[in-house]
Coordinates of C-alpha atoms in Angstrom, one line a residue:
M447 CA 0.0 0.0 0.0
I448 CA 1.2 3.5 -0.9
L449 CA 0.2 6.2 1.6
I450 CA -0.5 9.7 0.2
V451 CA -0.6 12.6 2.7
C452 CA -2.5 15.8 2.0
E453 CA -3.0 18.9 4.3
S454 CA -6.4 20.1 3.0
I455 CA -9.5 18.0 3.2
R456 CA -10.7 19.2 -0.2
T457 CA -7.3 18.3 -1.7
T458 CA -7.5 14.9 0.0
K459 CA -10.9 14.1 -1.5
T460 CA -9.8 15.2 -5.0
V461 CA -6.6 13.2 -4.8
A462 CA -8.4 10.1 -3.5
Q463 CA -10.9 10.2 -6.4
A464 CA -8.1 10.7 -9.0
M465 CA -6.2 7.7 -7.6
G466 CA -9.3 5.5 -7.3
A467 CA -9.3 5.4 -3.5
N468 CA -13.1 5.6 -3.2
I469 CA -13.7 3.9 0.2
E470 CA -13.8 6.2 3.2
T471 CA -12.5 4.1 6.0
S472 CA -12.8 6.9 8.5
E473 CA -13.2 10.7 8.4
G474 CA -10.5 12.1 6.1
I475 CA -9.0 8.7 5.1
F476 CA -9.8 7.1 1.8
A477 CA -8.5 3.7 0.6
S478 CA -8.3 1.3 -2.3
S479 CA -6.4 -1.9 -2.7
Q480 CA -3.3 0.0 -3.8
Y481 CA -3.5 3.5 -2.2
T482 CA -4.6 5.2 1.0
V483 CA -5.0 9.0 1.0
A484 CA -5.0 10.6 4.4
H485 CA -5.9 14.2 5.5
I486 CA -3.3 15.4 8.0
P487 CA -3.9 19.1 8.8
A488 CA -1.0 21.5 9.1
R489 CA -1.8 21.9 12.8
F490 CA -1.4 18.1 13.5
I491 CA 2.1 18.7 14.9
R492 CA 2.8 22.0 16.7
Q493 CA 6.1 23.5 17.4
T494 CA 6.1 24.3 21.1
P495 CA 6.3 28.0 21.6
L496 CA 9.4 29.1 23.4
S497 CA 7.3 30.9 26.1
E498 CA 6.2 27.4 27.2
M499 CA 9.8 26.2 27.5
T500 CA 11.6 29.2 29.1
E501 CA 9.9 29.9 32.4
G502 CA 10.5 33.5 31.8
A503 CA 14.2 33.2 30.8
Y504 CA 15.4 36.0 28.6
P505 CA 17.3 36.1 26.3
F506 CA 16.6 32.4 25.5
I507 CA 18.3 30.2 22.8
P508 CA 17.2 26.5 23.3
E509 CA 19.5 23.6 22.5
K510 CA 16.6 21.8 20.8
F511 CA 13.1 22.8 19.6
K512 CA 10.2 20.7 20.8
M513 CA 7.2 19.4 18.9
S514 CA 3.9 18.1 20.2
V515 CA 1.0 16.3 18.6
T516 CA -2.3 18.3 18.9
M517 CA -4.7 15.6 17.5
K518 CA -4.4 12.5 19.6
E519 CA -7.3 10.5 18.0
L520 CA -6.0 11.1 14.5
D521 CA -2.6 10.1 15.7
R522 CA -3.9 6.7 16.8
E523 CA -5.7 6.2 13.4
L524 CA -2.6 7.1 11.4
K525 CA 0.0 4.9 13.2
P526 CA -1.0 1.6 11.6
L527 CA -1.2 3.3 8.1
F528 CA 2.4 4.5 8.4
R529 CA 3.5 1.1 9.7
E530 CA 1.9 -0.8 6.7
A531 CA 2.9 1.7 4.0
E532 CA 5.4 0.6 1.4
E533 CA 6.0 4.3 0.5
V534 CA 4.8 7.6 1.9
V535 CA 4.0 10.4 -0.6
F536 CA 3.4 14.0 0.2
A537 CA 0.9 15.7 -2.1
S538 CA 0.9 19.5 -1.9
D539 CA 1.5 22.8 -3.7
G540 CA 3.2 24.2 -0.6
G541 CA 6.8 25.2 -0.4
A542 CA 9.6 24.8 2.1
D543 CA 7.3 25.3 5.1
A544 CA 5.0 22.5 3.9
Q545 CA 7.9 20.2 3.2
A546 CA 9.1 20.8 6.8
R547 CA 5.7 19.8 8.2
F548 CA 5.9 16.6 6.2
F549 CA 9.4 16.0 7.5
N550 CA 8.1 16.3 11.1
I551 CA 5.3 13.9 10.4
C552 CA 7.6 11.3 9.1
R553 CA 10.0 11.8 12.0
H554 CA 7.1 11.5 14.4
F555 CA 5.9 8.2 12.9
R556 CA 9.5 7.0 12.5
V557 CA 9.1 6.4 8.7
G558 CA 11.9 4.3 7.3
Q559 CA 10.2 3.5 4.0
P560 CA 10.8 5.5 0.8
R561 CA 9.4 9.1 0.9
S562 CA 8.5 11.2 -2.2
R563 CA 6.7 14.3 -3.2
M564 CA 3.8 15.1 -5.7
W565 CA 3.8 18.7 -6.8
L566 CA 0.1 19.6 -7.1
N567 CA 0.0 22.7 -9.2
R568 CA -3.4 21.8 -10.6
L569 CA -6.2 19.8 -8.9
C570 CA -7.7 18.0 -11.9
Y571 CA -7.6 14.2 -12.2
G572 CA -5.1 14.1 -15.1
A573 CA -2.7 16.5 -13.5
I574 CA -2.9 14.6 -10.1
R575 CA -2.2 11.3 -11.8
G576 CA 0.7 12.8 -13.7
A577 CA 2.1 14.3 -10.5
F578 CA 2.0 10.9 -8.9
F579 CA 3.7 9.3 -11.9
H580 CA 6.4 11.9 -11.9
R581 CA 6.7 12.2 -8.1
E582 CA 10.1 13.2 -6.8
S583 CA 12.4 11.8 -4.3
G584 CA 16.0 12.5 -3.3
R585 CA 18.2 14.6 -1.2
H586 CA 17.0 17.9 -2.5
L587 CA 13.6 17.3 -0.9
H588 CA 15.3 16.7 2.5
R589 CA 17.2 19.9 2.0
L590 CA 14.0 21.8 1.1
A591 CA 12.5 20.6 4.4
Q592 CA 15.6 21.7 6.2
T593 CA 15.1 25.2 4.7
G594 CA 11.6 25.3 6.1
L595 CA 12.6 23.9 9.5
V596 CA 15.4 26.4 10.0
S597 CA 13.1 29.3 8.9
K598 CA 10.5 28.2 11.4
G599 CA 13.2 27.9 14.1
M600 CA 14.5 31.4 13.3
N601 CA 10.9 32.8 13.6
L602 CA 10.4 31.2 17.0
L603 CA 13.7 32.6 18.3
F604 CA 13.1 36.1 16.9
T605 CA 9.5 36.4 17.9
Y606 CA 10.1 35.3 21.5
N607 CA 13.2 37.3 22.2
I608 CA 12.1 40.5 20.5
D609 CA 8.8 40.4 22.4
Q610 CA 10.8 40.1 25.6
A611 CA 13.0 43.0 24.6
F612 CA 10.0 45.2 23.8
L613 CA 8.4 44.3 27.2
H614 CA 11.6 45.2 29.0
I615 CA 11.8 48.7 27.4
G616 CA 8.1 49.4 28.1
L617 CA 6.5 48.5 24.7
P618 CA 3.8 45.8 24.3
A619 CA 4.7 42.5 22.8
C620 CA 3.7 42.5 19.2
H621 CA 4.5 38.8 18.4
L622 CA 6.4 39.9 15.3
P623 CA 7.9 37.2 13.0
R624 CA 10.9 38.2 11.0
Q625 CA 9.0 39.0 7.8
E626 CA 6.7 41.3 9.7
A627 CA 9.7 43.2 11.2
I628 CA 11.2 43.5 7.7
A629 CA 8.0 44.8 6.2
L630 CA 7.3 47.2 9.1
E631 CA 10.7 48.8 8.8
Y632 CA 10.3 49.2 5.1
I633 CA 6.9 50.8 5.4
G634 CA 8.2 53.1 8.2
D635 CA 11.0 54.2 6.0
I636 CA 8.6 55.1 3.2
C637 CA 6.1 56.8 5.4
T638 CA 8.6 59.0 7.3
R639 CA 10.5 60.4 4.2
Y640 CA 9.3 64.0 4.3
D641 CA 12.5 65.6 2.9
Y642 CA 12.0 64.3 -0.6
D643 CA 13.7 66.5 -3.2
S644 CA 10.9 67.3 -5.7
Q645 CA 13.0 68.9 -8.3
S646 CA 16.0 67.2 -9.9
G647 CA 17.0 69.7 -12.7
Y648 CA 15.9 71.5 -15.9
S649 CA 15.4 70.5 -19.4
V650 CA 14.8 72.3 -22.7
Q651 CA 11.5 71.5 -24.4
V652 CA 10.8 72.4 -28.1
N653 CA 7.5 72.7 -29.9
V654 CA 7.6 71.8 -33.6
N655 CA 5.3 72.5 -36.5
S656 CA 3.2 69.4 -35.9
G657 CA 2.4 70.6 -32.4
D658 CA 4.4 67.8 -30.8
R659 CA 6.8 68.5 -27.9
Y660 CA 10.4 67.3 -27.9
E661 CA 12.5 67.2 -24.8
S662 CA 16.3 67.5 -24.5
Q663 CA 18.0 64.3 -23.4
T664 CA 20.4 66.5 -21.3
V665 CA 19.3 67.7 -17.9
W666 CA 21.0 70.8 -16.3
E667 CA 21.1 71.3 -12.5
D668 CA 21.3 75.1 -13.0
E669 CA 18.4 76.8 -14.7
A670 CA 20.8 79.5 -16.1
D671 CA 22.7 76.8 -18.0
A672 CA 19.5 75.5 -19.6
D673 CA 18.4 79.1 -20.5
A674 CA 21.8 79.6 -22.3
V675 CA 21.2 76.5 -24.4
C676 CA 17.6 77.5 -25.1
A677 CA 18.8 80.9 -26.4
T678 CA 20.9 79.3 -29.1
L679 CA 18.0 77.3 -30.7
P680 CA 17.1 78.5 -34.2
I681 CA 13.4 79.4 -33.7
G682 CA 11.5 79.3 -37.0
S683 CA 14.2 77.2 -38.7
T684 CA 13.9 73.7 -40.1
V685 CA 16.2 71.0 -38.8
P686 CA 16.9 67.5 -40.1
A687 CA 15.5 64.6 -38.0
T688 CA 15.6 60.8 -38.0
M689 CA 12.5 58.7 -37.4
T690 CA 13.1 55.1 -36.3
V691 CA 10.2 52.6 -36.2
A692 CA 10.9 49.3 -34.4
E693 CA 8.6 46.3 -33.9
T694 CA 8.7 44.0 -30.9
D695 CA 6.8 40.8 -29.9
G696 CA 7.8 41.2 -26.3
Y697 CA 5.0 40.7 -23.8
N698 CA 2.9 43.6 -22.9
I699 CA 0.4 41.9 -20.5
R700 CA 1.4 38.7 -18.6
F701 CA -0.6 36.1 -16.7
H702 CA -1.1 36.5 -13.0
N703 CA 1.3 35.3 -10.4
L704 CA 0.6 35.7 -6.7
L705 CA 2.1 39.2 -6.4
T706 CA 0.3 40.6 -9.4
L707 CA -3.0 38.9 -8.4
Q708 CA -2.8 40.5 -5.0
M709 CA -2.1 43.9 -6.5
D710 CA -4.8 43.6 -9.1
A711 CA -7.4 42.4 -6.6
F712 CA -6.7 45.3 -4.3
N713 CA -6.8 47.9 -7.0
N714 CA -9.9 46.5 -8.7
L715 CA -11.8 44.7 -5.9
G716 CA -10.5 46.3 -2.7
F717 CA -9.3 42.9 -1.3
L718 CA -6.4 43.1 1.1
P719 CA -3.5 40.9 0.0
G720 CA -4.0 38.3 2.7
R721 CA -7.6 38.0 1.8
T722 CA -6.7 37.5 -1.8
T723 CA -4.4 34.7 -0.9
Q724 CA -7.1 33.0 1.1
L725 CA -9.6 33.3 -1.7
A726 CA -7.2 32.1 -4.3
Q727 CA -6.2 29.1 -2.2
A728 CA -9.9 28.2 -1.8
L729 CA -10.4 28.4 -5.6
Y730 CA -7.4 26.2 -6.0
E731 CA -8.7 23.6 -3.6
K732 CA -12.1 23.6 -5.3
G733 CA -10.3 22.9 -8.6
Y734 CA -11.1 26.2 -10.3
I735 CA -7.6 27.7 -10.7
S736 CA -4.0 26.4 -10.6
S737 CA -1.9 26.9 -7.6
P738 CA -1.6 30.6 -6.5
L739 CA 1.8 29.9 -4.8
T740 CA 3.9 31.0 -7.7
A741 CA 6.0 33.9 -8.8
N742 CA 6.0 32.7 -12.4
S743 CA 4.0 34.8 -14.9
H744 CA 4.3 32.4 -17.9
L745 CA 2.9 29.1 -19.1
P746 CA 4.7 26.0 -20.5
E747 CA 4.0 24.7 -24.0
A748 CA 2.3 21.7 -22.4
L749 CA -0.7 23.9 -21.5
H750 CA -1.3 25.2 -25.0
G751 CA -4.1 22.7 -25.5
H752 CA -5.9 23.6 -22.3
L753 CA -6.0 27.3 -23.3
Q754 CA -7.1 26.4 -26.8
T755 CA -10.2 24.8 -25.3
V756 CA -11.0 28.2 -23.7
F757 CA -9.8 30.6 -26.3
A758 CA -10.0 29.5 -29.9
E759 CA -7.4 32.0 -31.0
M760 CA -4.4 33.2 -29.0
P761 CA -2.4 35.6 -31.2
G762 CA -0.9 37.5 -28.2
Y763 CA 1.0 34.8 -26.4
K764 CA 4.3 33.5 -27.6
W765 CA 4.9 29.9 -26.4
G766 CA 8.4 28.9 -26.0
N767 CA 11.2 28.5 -23.5
N768 CA 10.1 31.0 -20.8
G769 CA 11.1 29.2 -17.6
A770 CA 7.6 27.8 -16.8
T771 CA 7.0 24.2 -16.1
L772 CA 4.0 22.0 -15.3
D773 CA 5.0 22.2 -11.6
D774 CA 5.5 26.0 -11.5
H775 CA 3.6 28.3 -13.8
A776 CA 1.3 31.3 -13.9
I777 CA -2.2 31.3 -12.3
I778 CA -4.9 30.2 -14.7
T779 CA -8.5 29.1 -14.5
L780 CA -9.0 25.3 -15.0
R781 CA -12.8 25.0 -15.5
A782 CA -15.9 27.1 -15.8
A783 CA -17.3 28.7 -12.6
E784 CA -20.3 27.0 -10.9
D785 CA -22.8 27.9 -8.2
D786 CA -20.6 26.7 -5.3
L787 CA -18.5 29.9 -5.4
T788 CA -19.0 32.7 -2.9
T789 CA -19.4 36.2 -4.3
K790 CA -15.8 37.1 -3.5
E791 CA -14.4 33.9 -4.9
Y792 CA -16.3 34.5 -8.1
Q793 CA -15.0 38.0 -8.3
L794 CA -11.5 36.8 -8.0
Y795 CA -12.1 34.0 -10.5
R796 CA -13.4 36.5 -13.0
L797 CA -10.3 38.7 -12.4
I798 CA -8.0 35.8 -13.2
F799 CA -10.0 34.8 -16.3
N800 CA -10.1 38.4 -17.6
R801 CA -6.3 38.7 -17.3
M802 CA -6.0 35.4 -19.3
K803 CA -8.3 36.8 -21.9
A804 CA -6.3 40.1 -22.1
V805 CA -3.0 38.1 -22.5
V806 CA -4.1 35.8 -25.3
E807 CA -6.0 38.5 -27.2
Q808 CA -3.4 41.3 -27.0
A809 CA -1.7 42.3 -30.2
P810 CA 1.0 39.7 -31.1
S811 CA 3.5 42.5 -31.8
R812 CA 3.8 46.3 -31.1
K813 CA 5.5 49.1 -32.9
F814 CA 7.2 52.1 -31.4
A815 CA 8.4 55.2 -33.2
T816 CA 11.1 57.6 -32.1
I817 CA 12.1 60.9 -33.7
E818 CA 15.4 62.5 -32.8
F819 CA 17.2 65.7 -33.9
K820 CA 20.3 67.6 -32.8
V821 CA 21.0 71.2 -32.3
G822 CA 24.7 71.5 -31.7
E823 CA 25.6 68.8 -29.2
I824 CA 22.1 68.7 -27.7
T825 CA 19.8 65.8 -28.7
F826 CA 16.0 66.2 -28.6
S827 CA 13.7 63.2 -28.9
R828 CA 10.1 62.0 -28.6
R829 CA 8.9 58.3 -28.5
W830 CA 5.3 56.9 -28.8
E831 CA 3.5 53.6 -29.6
V832 CA 2.1 53.3 -33.1
T833 CA -1.5 52.0 -32.8
G834 CA -4.8 51.8 -34.7
E835 CA -4.9 52.3 -38.5
A836 CA -1.3 53.7 -38.4
Y837 CA 0.0 50.3 -37.3
E838 CA -0.6 48.6 -40.6
V839 CA 0.7 51.4 -42.8
T840 CA 3.8 52.4 -40.8
E841 CA 6.9 50.5 -42.0
T842 CA 9.7 49.6 -39.7
G843 CA 13.2 51.1 -40.2
S844 CA 14.9 54.5 -40.2
F845 CA 13.7 57.4 -42.2
Q846 CA 14.9 61.0 -42.7
T847 CA 12.5 63.9 -42.2
E848 CA 12.5 67.6 -41.2
L849 CA 10.9 69.5 -38.3
E850 CA 10.4 73.2 -38.0
I851 CA 11.1 74.6 -34.5
K852 CA 8.2 76.8 -33.5
D853 CA 9.2 77.8 -30.0
A854 CA 11.2 76.5 -27.0
G855 CA 11.4 77.0 -23.2
V856 CA 13.1 75.8 -20.1
Y857 CA 11.0 73.6 -17.7
P858 CA 11.7 71.9 -14.4
C859 CA 12.2 68.2 -15.0
D860 CA 9.5 65.9 -14.0
A861 CA 10.4 64.9 -10.5
A862 CA 11.3 61.2 -10.0
P863 CA 8.2 59.8 -8.3
A864 CA 8.3 59.9 -4.5
P865 CA 8.2 56.4 -2.9
S866 CA 4.5 55.5 -2.9
C867 CA 2.6 54.6 0.2
E868 CA -0.2 52.8 -1.7
V869 CA -0.8 49.2 -0.7
A870 CA -0.1 47.7 -4.2
D871 CA 3.1 49.7 -4.6
I872 CA 4.4 48.9 -1.2
L873 CA 3.6 45.2 -1.7
C874 CA 5.3 45.2 -5.2
N875 CA 8.4 47.1 -4.1
L876 CA 8.8 45.1 -0.9
T877 CA 8.5 41.8 -2.7
G878 CA 10.8 43.0 -5.5
R879 CA 13.4 44.0 -3.0
I880 CA 13.4 40.6 -1.3
E881 CA 13.4 38.7 -4.6
F882 CA 16.3 40.9 -6.0
V883 CA 18.5 40.0 -3.0
D884 CA 17.5 36.4 -3.4
D885 CA 18.5 36.5 -7.1
M886 CA 21.7 38.2 -6.3
M887 CA 22.7 35.5 -3.8
H888 CA 21.7 32.7 -6.2
T889 CA 19.8 30.6 -3.7
N890 CA 17.4 29.2 -6.2
V891 CA 15.1 27.6 -3.7
P892 CA 11.8 26.5 -5.5
F893 CA 8.3 26.9 -4.1
T894 CA 9.1 29.4 -1.3
K895 CA 6.0 31.6 -1.6
S896 CA 4.8 30.5 1.9
I897 CA 8.0 32.1 3.3
N898 CA 8.1 35.2 1.0
D899 CA 4.4 36.1 0.7
Y900 CA 4.6 39.7 2.0
G901 CA 0.9 40.2 1.1
I902 CA -0.1 38.1 4.1
V903 CA 2.5 39.9 6.1
I904 CA 0.9 43.3 5.3
S905 CA -2.5 42.0 6.2
N906 CA -1.2 40.7 9.5
L907 CA 0.4 44.1 10.4
I908 CA -3.0 45.7 9.7
G909 CA -4.7 43.1 12.0
K910 CA -2.2 43.9 14.7
K911 CA -2.9 47.6 14.3
L912 CA 0.7 48.5 13.6
I913 CA -0.2 49.9 10.2
S914 CA -3.5 51.2 8.8
V915 CA -4.9 51.8 5.3
E916 CA -6.2 55.4 5.0
L917 CA -7.7 57.4 2.1
G918 CA -8.8 54.1 0.6
N919 CA -5.4 52.8 -0.5
E920 CA -2.4 54.3 1.4
I921 CA -0.6 52.6 4.2
Y922 CA 0.6 54.6 7.3
L923 CA 2.1 53.6 10.6
T924 CA -0.2 53.8 13.6
P925 CA 1.2 55.4 16.8
E926 CA 1.9 51.8 18.1
G927 CA 3.6 50.9 14.8
H928 CA 5.7 54.0 14.9
D929 CA 7.0 53.1 18.4
V930 CA 8.0 49.7 17.1
Y931 CA 9.5 51.1 13.9
E932 CA 11.7 53.5 15.9
E933 CA 13.2 50.5 17.7
L934 CA 13.9 48.6 14.4
S935 CA 15.0 51.5 12.2
G936 CA 18.6 52.2 11.3
R937 CA 20.0 49.3 13.4
G938 CA 20.8 46.8 10.6
I939 CA 18.1 44.4 11.9
T940 CA 16.4 44.0 8.5
E941 CA 19.8 43.4 6.8
S942 CA 20.7 40.7 9.3
L943 CA 17.3 39.0 9.0
L944 CA 17.5 38.9 5.2
T945 CA 21.1 37.6 5.3
W946 CA 20.2 34.7 7.6
Q947 CA 17.0 33.8 5.6
F948 CA 19.2 33.5 2.5
E949 CA 21.7 31.5 4.5
A950 CA 18.8 29.2 5.3
N951 CA 17.9 29.0 1.6
D952 CA 21.4 27.9 0.8
L953 CA 20.6 24.7 2.6
Y954 CA 18.8 23.7 -0.6
E955 CA 22.1 23.8 -2.5
G956 CA 23.8 21.7 0.2
D957 CA 26.3 24.4 1.1
Q958 CA 25.1 24.9 4.7
T959 CA 24.0 22.8 7.7
G960 CA 20.8 23.6 9.6
N961 CA 22.7 23.6 12.9
G962 CA 25.2 26.1 11.5
V963 CA 22.6 28.5 10.3
I964 CA 20.7 28.4 13.6
A965 CA 23.9 28.9 15.5
G966 CA 24.9 31.9 13.4
F967 CA 21.4 33.4 13.5
S968 CA 21.3 33.0 17.3
G969 CA 24.5 35.0 17.7
S970 CA 23.1 37.8 15.5
L971 CA 19.8 37.7 17.4
L972 CA 21.5 38.3 20.7
Q973 CA 23.2 41.4 19.2
M974 CA 19.8 42.7 18.0
V975 CA 18.3 42.1 21.5
E976 CA 21.2 44.0 23.1
I977 CA 20.8 46.9 20.8
I978 CA 17.1 47.2 21.6
D979 CA 17.4 46.5 25.3
P980 CA 21.0 47.4 26.5
E981 CA 20.1 46.3 30.0
T982 CA 20.0 42.6 29.0
G983 CA 23.6 42.2 30.0
I984 CA 24.4 39.7 27.4

C-alpha cells in the first residue's frame, strides 16, 4: 500500500478520487487496494512556543526545539497506516514550510520507508495522476525541508526574544515574525520620508510645426545653463531629424502570479493581499484555478491545448522557453465557474479569467516610433507607440525627415516619483526587494512563496494595528507601529534578518547545515536584542 498525505480535506478528497481510493474508511481517510489517501492538517504537529519552555528566561536560545501532537485521536488512526505503507508520498502545492511539516510527520511516525513528493500545481484528475507518476524523491527534498525547519526555528527565536526585549523597554509584545519586522521597517522608511527633493533639474523643451513637444536628453542642474542653451535654438528654422520605427513581440500583459494577483485584486476589488491569498487558495482547492503559490507569470507549452479549449485563437501569447513548467507556472482558470463559489471567490475567479483573456487577445506585436534631432551637441527626442490604423501602414526602419522649431522653453524636469505609500506599490516594491536580494545571492530555492508572501504579512500588520490603510489605499504607521518602527529603524536588523534567511535558503544547495545557520542566527539575534534592550547584560 502507498500512503499519500494531504494537508487540505478538499485536496485529500480530490486526490483520492483521482487515484481511485473511493472507500472512506474513517473521516478524512480514503482507501483502495493500492492507495490510501489521508488528510493530516497542518496543525497536526505543533512547534512548542518558546514561552512554554523558558519559564521567563530572557534572552533564550534553546538547545533543541520541541514538537507536540495536537490531534491524539487522529494520531492513533494514522499509526497503523504508516507502519503498513510501502511508500509515503506528500501531495501539496506548498513550499519549504509545507515540506518541513511533512518531515516532522515522518519523524514522528518513524518512517523508514521511501518518501516522495507530488507537486500539485493543478487539482484536476489528469494532473494529479501525472504528478504521482512523476513524483520526486531524493536529497533535494530533504534539504528543502531543512530550509523550512530552519526558517520556522528562526521565527520562534526572533519572535520570543524581540517580544521580551520590547516588554523590558516598556513596549507591548507584538508577536512579530521576521517577515513582519522587515515589512514594518520598510513601510516606516517610506512613510517618514518628508525631505524628498521634488526637483532634480531643468530640461529644454521644443514645440515643432506638428504641435508635438520634444525634450532634451540632457538635464541641467542650474536653470541659467538651460536658459543659455535655449537661447541658441534656431526658432523658426527647419532642422533634419531621424525617425526610427521598431517592432517587438515582447509581452505587454502577462498572466497573473501571486504578487500581481494581490495587486490587481486590491486595485480593482479592494481585497487586502492576505484575503486575496485565502480566496485564491480556496479556488485552487475547489479545482477552479491552478496553484496561487507561484512567482512565475508564464505558461509552459504543455498547457497550450488547455488554453485552446477556452480561447479558440491566441495571437498575443508566444509559447516557448520561458522558464515555466507544469510544476510551476502562472495562475490560470481550469474550468468554468459554478454555483458553489461565494461572491468574493467568483469576483477573483473573473479577475483571473479576464487577465488570461487580455493576455491571449493582445496584439501579437507592437510598434514604437522615435524621432530625434540635434541642435549643436544637444539631442531632442520623442517616443510613442504606433496604434490603430497607423500600425498597418507604418513601416519599420529608419527614415529622414524635417521639423520646424516653432518655440522653446526651459522647464523643471518631472520629479522622480516619491516612494509610494499605496498598498499595491508597497507590496510590489517590498516583494521585489526581497526577490532581488535572493536572485543576487543565487539561492534558487523552489516553491518558497509560503515564506516570502509579503501580502499576508501586510494584512497581519494591519490586523495587529501596527499599520493602517487610509484614504482608501495608502498605508501609514499607527502610533503603536511608529513606536516599534523606531526600535527597528537604522540598526541593521532587516539586513541581518534577510542575510540569515538566504543562508537558510542555501541549505537547498547543500552548502550549509541547519545547525550552523541556527547557531549563526542565534548570535546575530543576541546582538539585536542587546541593541534594543541594552540592560539585557548579554
